[in-house]
XYZ file of C-alpha atoms in Angstrom:
350
model
C -0.274 0.402 0.234
C 2.446 2.395 0.723
C 4.387 2.001 -2.387
C 1.653 2.710 -4.378
C 0.323 5.495 -2.297
C 4.316 7.288 -2.942
C 3.515 6.687 -6.716
C 0.075 8.336 -6.591
C 1.608 11.554 -5.164
C 4.755 11.349 -7.760
C 1.792 10.357 -10.652
C -0.401 13.767 -8.909
C 2.302 16.365 -9.097
C 1.920 16.319 -5.204
C 5.161 15.534 -4.877
C 8.480 15.815 -7.233
C 10.612 13.222 -6.111
C 11.141 9.903 -5.037
C 12.705 10.772 -1.859
C 10.256 14.273 -1.252
C 7.304 11.419 -1.947
C 8.789 8.166 0.543
C 9.850 10.886 3.216
C 6.128 12.481 3.288
C 4.492 9.577 3.406
C 7.110 8.001 6.249
C 5.941 11.476 8.440
C 2.149 11.103 7.146
C 1.744 7.622 7.998
C 3.934 7.240 10.889
C 6.124 8.587 13.890
C 9.572 7.554 13.048
C 8.913 8.223 9.111
C 9.341 5.172 8.522
C 6.877 4.270 5.685
C 8.697 2.275 3.127
C 11.518 0.105 4.221
C 11.711 -2.669 1.869
C 15.177 -1.698 -0.228
C 13.461 -3.287 -3.471
C 10.197 -1.047 -2.458
C 12.393 1.733 -2.226
C 14.234 1.264 -5.755
C 10.450 0.805 -7.661
C 9.582 4.145 -6.242
C 12.394 5.584 -8.148
C 11.901 3.579 -10.915
C 8.387 5.330 -10.853
C 9.888 8.847 -10.861
C 12.265 7.730 -14.219
C 9.190 6.601 -16.208
C 6.940 9.839 -15.007
C 10.336 12.075 -16.102
C 10.651 10.077 -19.265
C 6.784 10.765 -20.025
C 7.069 14.384 -18.778
C 10.291 14.967 -21.630
C 7.822 12.509 -24.094
C 10.657 10.193 -24.692
C 10.258 6.800 -25.215
C 8.694 5.472 -22.038
C 10.024 2.388 -20.937
C 7.634 -0.545 -21.461
C 6.684 -2.030 -18.087
C 5.501 -5.255 -18.879
C 6.629 -8.034 -18.983
C 6.311 -9.519 -22.683
C 7.104 -5.844 -23.534
C 9.664 -5.139 -21.572
C 13.299 -5.565 -22.778
C 14.923 -9.071 -22.529
C 18.227 -9.986 -20.837
C 20.509 -12.892 -20.507
C 21.612 -12.835 -16.712
C 25.293 -14.564 -16.281
C 26.405 -14.626 -12.754
C 26.129 -12.931 -9.874
C 29.572 -11.388 -7.871
C 29.882 -11.054 -4.336
C 32.109 -8.138 -3.276
C 33.454 -9.561 -0.214
C 32.109 -13.080 2.088
C 29.462 -12.599 4.173
C 29.206 -14.510 7.315
C 27.043 -16.578 7.394
C 28.288 -19.862 8.712
C 30.946 -20.894 11.874
C 34.182 -20.611 10.092
C 33.021 -16.952 9.204
C 31.755 -17.644 5.603
C 29.027 -18.811 2.998
C 27.846 -21.354 0.830
C 25.771 -19.714 -1.689
C 22.728 -20.820 -4.369
C 21.537 -18.149 -6.263
C 17.973 -18.732 -7.617
C 16.500 -15.840 -10.459
C 12.449 -16.060 -10.435
C 10.624 -13.747 -12.614
C 6.892 -12.440 -11.743
C 4.595 -13.059 -15.204
C 1.733 -10.878 -15.187
C -0.738 -13.920 -16.222
C -1.241 -14.430 -12.800
C 0.433 -12.439 -11.437
C 3.080 -15.469 -9.712
C 6.423 -15.513 -9.604
C 8.266 -18.606 -10.748
C 12.159 -19.888 -10.834
C 13.885 -19.702 -14.424
C 17.185 -20.405 -12.607
C 18.312 -22.632 -9.574
C 21.937 -23.358 -8.594
C 23.132 -26.083 -6.436
C 24.931 -24.407 -3.196
C 28.912 -25.021 -3.009
C 29.874 -26.530 0.747
C 32.368 -25.964 3.082
C 34.523 -28.772 1.665
C 33.769 -28.290 -1.992
C 34.832 -24.500 -1.137
C 38.113 -25.792 0.360
C 39.566 -27.209 -2.574
C 38.768 -23.952 -4.724
C 42.517 -22.364 -5.006
C 41.504 -19.704 -2.088
C 44.648 -17.325 -3.861
C 43.886 -17.712 -7.811
C 42.004 -14.286 -8.478
C 38.783 -14.409 -11.092
C 40.452 -11.826 -13.429
C 42.130 -13.287 -16.170
C 40.721 -15.682 -18.503
C 42.855 -18.619 -17.328
C 41.671 -18.585 -13.916
C 38.767 -18.451 -14.974
C 38.944 -21.875 -16.983
C 40.216 -23.127 -14.322
C 37.250 -22.388 -11.991
C 35.223 -24.393 -14.101
C 37.118 -26.756 -14.689
C 36.923 -28.225 -10.651
C 33.999 -30.267 -9.624
C 31.666 -27.750 -11.968
C 31.516 -25.383 -8.821
C 28.768 -22.890 -9.116
C 30.289 -20.659 -6.934
C 33.924 -19.580 -7.772
C 36.010 -17.598 -5.401
C 38.611 -15.442 -5.038
C 40.596 -13.493 -2.098
C 38.193 -10.659 -2.667
C 34.539 -11.927 -4.526
C 32.569 -14.673 -4.766
C 30.786 -15.385 -8.405
C 28.432 -17.136 -8.666
C 27.061 -19.182 -11.995
C 23.831 -17.983 -13.248
C 23.809 -19.993 -16.504
C 21.858 -23.254 -17.343
C 24.630 -23.952 -20.190
C 27.607 -22.858 -20.012
C 28.080 -19.697 -21.191
C 24.350 -19.554 -22.259
C 23.033 -17.078 -19.549
C 19.378 -16.837 -17.860
C 16.993 -15.114 -20.336
C 14.700 -13.153 -18.156
C 12.855 -9.824 -18.564
C 10.742 -7.529 -17.099
C 10.406 -7.647 -13.048
C 12.725 -10.059 -11.880
C 13.980 -11.458 -8.332
C 17.338 -13.174 -7.432
C 18.054 -14.441 -4.023
C 21.233 -16.029 -2.689
C 20.798 -18.383 -0.488
C 22.875 -20.460 2.299
C 22.767 -23.983 2.874
C 20.934 -25.331 0.083
C 18.078 -22.888 0.659
C 17.587 -23.484 3.735
C 18.419 -19.300 5.118
C 18.703 -16.752 2.952
C 21.431 -14.473 3.289
C 19.710 -11.472 0.787
C 17.704 -10.281 -1.996
C 17.025 -7.941 -4.306
C 13.650 -6.843 -7.156
C 14.925 -5.387 -10.231
C 13.456 -4.146 -13.538
C 14.281 -5.339 -16.619
C 14.031 -2.097 -18.549
C 16.369 -0.306 -15.716
C 19.329 -2.839 -16.205
C 21.616 -0.849 -18.355
C 20.423 2.987 -17.700
C 18.998 3.032 -13.565
C 17.374 5.809 -11.840
C 20.896 7.717 -10.048
C 19.324 6.648 -6.733
C 18.728 3.292 -5.994
C 19.210 1.908 -9.267
C 22.478 0.461 -8.581
C 24.979 1.770 -11.183
C 25.995 0.209 -14.931
C 28.434 0.225 -17.737
C 28.955 -1.862 -20.437
C 32.284 -3.899 -20.555
C 35.469 -3.364 -22.623
C 36.332 -6.139 -24.497
C 39.081 -6.626 -22.494
C 37.141 -7.241 -19.455
C 34.871 -9.475 -21.218
C 38.070 -11.650 -22.245
C 38.821 -11.581 -18.656
C 35.713 -12.906 -17.989
C 34.587 -15.717 -19.890
C 31.737 -13.211 -20.884
C 31.189 -12.602 -24.803
C 32.047 -8.602 -26.391
C 28.713 -6.190 -25.107
C 28.141 -7.471 -21.407
C 27.451 -4.985 -18.862
C 27.845 -5.239 -15.452
C 25.306 -3.529 -12.780
C 26.480 -2.895 -9.469
C 24.798 -2.915 -6.291
C 25.975 -1.403 -3.033
C 25.207 -2.615 0.651
C 22.073 -0.113 0.708
C 20.536 -0.950 -2.029
C 20.363 -4.579 -1.238
C 17.654 -6.096 0.233
C 18.315 -7.583 4.268
C 21.902 -6.584 3.484
C 20.858 -2.878 3.954
C 19.634 -3.531 7.584
C 22.289 -4.897 8.807
C 23.937 -1.556 10.635
C 25.891 -3.761 12.519
C 27.910 -5.817 9.813
C 27.460 -9.169 11.459
C 27.208 -10.835 8.342
C 28.244 -7.875 5.275
C 30.997 -5.992 5.799
C 30.221 -1.810 5.326
C 31.581 -2.103 1.687
C 29.377 -5.635 0.733
C 28.670 -4.939 -3.051
C 25.854 -6.966 -5.861
C 26.908 -7.594 -8.941
C 25.173 -8.450 -11.738
C 27.124 -9.508 -14.957
C 24.348 -9.388 -18.377
C 23.968 -9.216 -22.045
C 21.200 -7.243 -23.722
C 19.366 -9.137 -26.029
C 18.860 -6.059 -28.676
C 15.373 -5.570 -29.693
C 13.830 -8.396 -28.447
C 11.330 -8.275 -25.551
C 9.900 -10.780 -23.216
C 11.404 -13.971 -21.710
C 10.485 -16.375 -24.407
C 8.936 -19.781 -24.185
C 10.824 -20.296 -20.700
C 8.517 -18.714 -18.558
C 5.690 -20.321 -20.200
C 7.236 -23.681 -19.916
C 7.958 -23.005 -15.621
C 4.263 -22.064 -15.799
C 3.074 -25.063 -17.653
C 4.564 -27.516 -15.436
C 3.516 -25.217 -12.464
C 7.021 -26.202 -10.728
C 5.277 -25.761 -6.868
C 2.974 -28.522 -6.027
C -0.234 -28.610 -4.121
C -0.393 -31.388 -1.631
C -4.439 -32.321 -0.585
C -4.240 -33.505 3.474
C -7.051 -35.826 2.165
C -5.708 -38.244 -0.060
C -2.126 -37.066 -0.141
C -2.448 -36.564 -3.897
C 0.027 -33.770 -6.072
C -1.433 -31.792 -8.457
C 0.738 -28.427 -9.947
C 0.196 -25.426 -8.687
C -3.354 -24.070 -9.994
C -2.764 -21.532 -12.794
C -5.032 -17.743 -13.145
C -7.440 -19.915 -15.328
C -8.110 -22.653 -12.689
C -9.138 -19.951 -10.098
C -11.399 -17.973 -12.282
C -12.792 -21.264 -13.626
C -13.455 -22.529 -10.426
C -14.773 -19.093 -8.659
C -17.481 -19.861 -12.023
C -18.393 -23.095 -11.049
C -18.949 -22.080 -7.495
C -21.273 -19.050 -8.150
C -22.895 -21.975 -10.445
C -23.512 -24.316 -8.128
C -24.123 -22.435 -5.250
C -27.394 -21.019 -7.168
C -28.534 -24.456 -7.105
C -28.109 -24.819 -4.013
C -25.943 -28.061 -3.948
C -22.758 -28.240 -1.899
C -19.572 -26.352 -2.830
C -16.260 -28.581 -2.595
C -13.454 -27.230 -1.754
C -10.565 -26.038 -4.386
C -8.510 -28.314 -4.409
C -11.045 -31.327 -4.871
C -12.679 -28.958 -7.065
C -8.673 -29.145 -8.588
C -8.170 -33.314 -7.753
C -11.671 -33.433 -10.226
C -13.361 -35.237 -8.122
C -16.882 -33.626 -8.584
C -16.851 -33.754 -12.789
C -21.274 -33.349 -12.335
C -22.063 -30.614 -11.873
C -19.234 -28.289 -12.946
C -18.892 -29.541 -17.284
C -18.804 -28.098 -20.190
C -15.681 -25.671 -21.597
C -14.224 -24.653 -17.829
C -14.320 -28.718 -16.978
C -11.419 -30.890 -16.977
C -9.480 -27.806 -15.000
C -6.535 -30.288 -14.097
C -5.869 -30.018 -17.926
C -4.925 -26.363 -17.984
C -1.530 -26.538 -17.098
C -0.847 -29.621 -19.933
C -2.684 -28.386 -22.563
C -0.974 -25.233 -22.950
C 2.990 -24.813 -24.257
C 2.630 -29.205 -24.237
C 5.908 -29.031 -26.401
C 7.940 -27.243 -24.497
C 10.314 -28.878 -21.299
C 12.054 -27.135 -18.655
C 15.063 -29.267 -17.135
C 13.906 -28.564 -13.548
């Protein structure tokens, strides 16, 4: 609610900058000035300010819709300085990248790395720098480790296929876990429309890599980097006592713009079709795919039609399992086939 109200203050012209709108809302809503406190929400307030500025200047506006947003390939996330989450003062990082779908407003995982255990990390020579092509190749050959370590930074790969990044567009969430996704270390939301041209506040700093830098990093020419400081990263920004993150902790994203392309392509459709999460019923223990928006809408029509007849209405889970096809037949019947019927030729390897 707070972010929407801040956006409205900007939209109607009551406040001219996101910082002013955030401050006004904070002191109007609370006694300590802490209104919108989630770091990524603050970033999106600045996104909205930049969007309005472009409209007023009659510039090409940002296309925020997921299928129209510019597409990028994410190659890796680099942590500058090591977070402190285990007994050795280090961490075992694991990266997950999620994209929000505008079809059902759900968030779907499009990439998930394996974690690097302390024992595997010990096998990596700590004196090897990631600043040379040779050392990068050497790191890649050691047990296919997803996280490449150096003295001053840690790289976590985001390439399901070596050399090919994870395609994203629109709202994208990066989450870094500790110990095989048992604990969230930090996360942040970004919008692909602002990766190469972020707002001056809370959007990070981006720049194209030189050909030499691309070669040193093992990337093809044309790659970019976006650097987020500690105060721009969720959870890390709250660590004011530096218990888990050093004062100069930063997260850096390496990516390549897909010029002229938009949307996530078939990957998001495939993930949605397979509905990675499952709903398990307490009664039967059977597993069904997570309901898509079309299932929810169909159930509402069924519930309304059934209640009008005076018959008992099944629970959503029971209806989704198809235990009562009698009172609900026709075009909206067989709800469990919705996910399988869409994009049946697409396969997403979990």
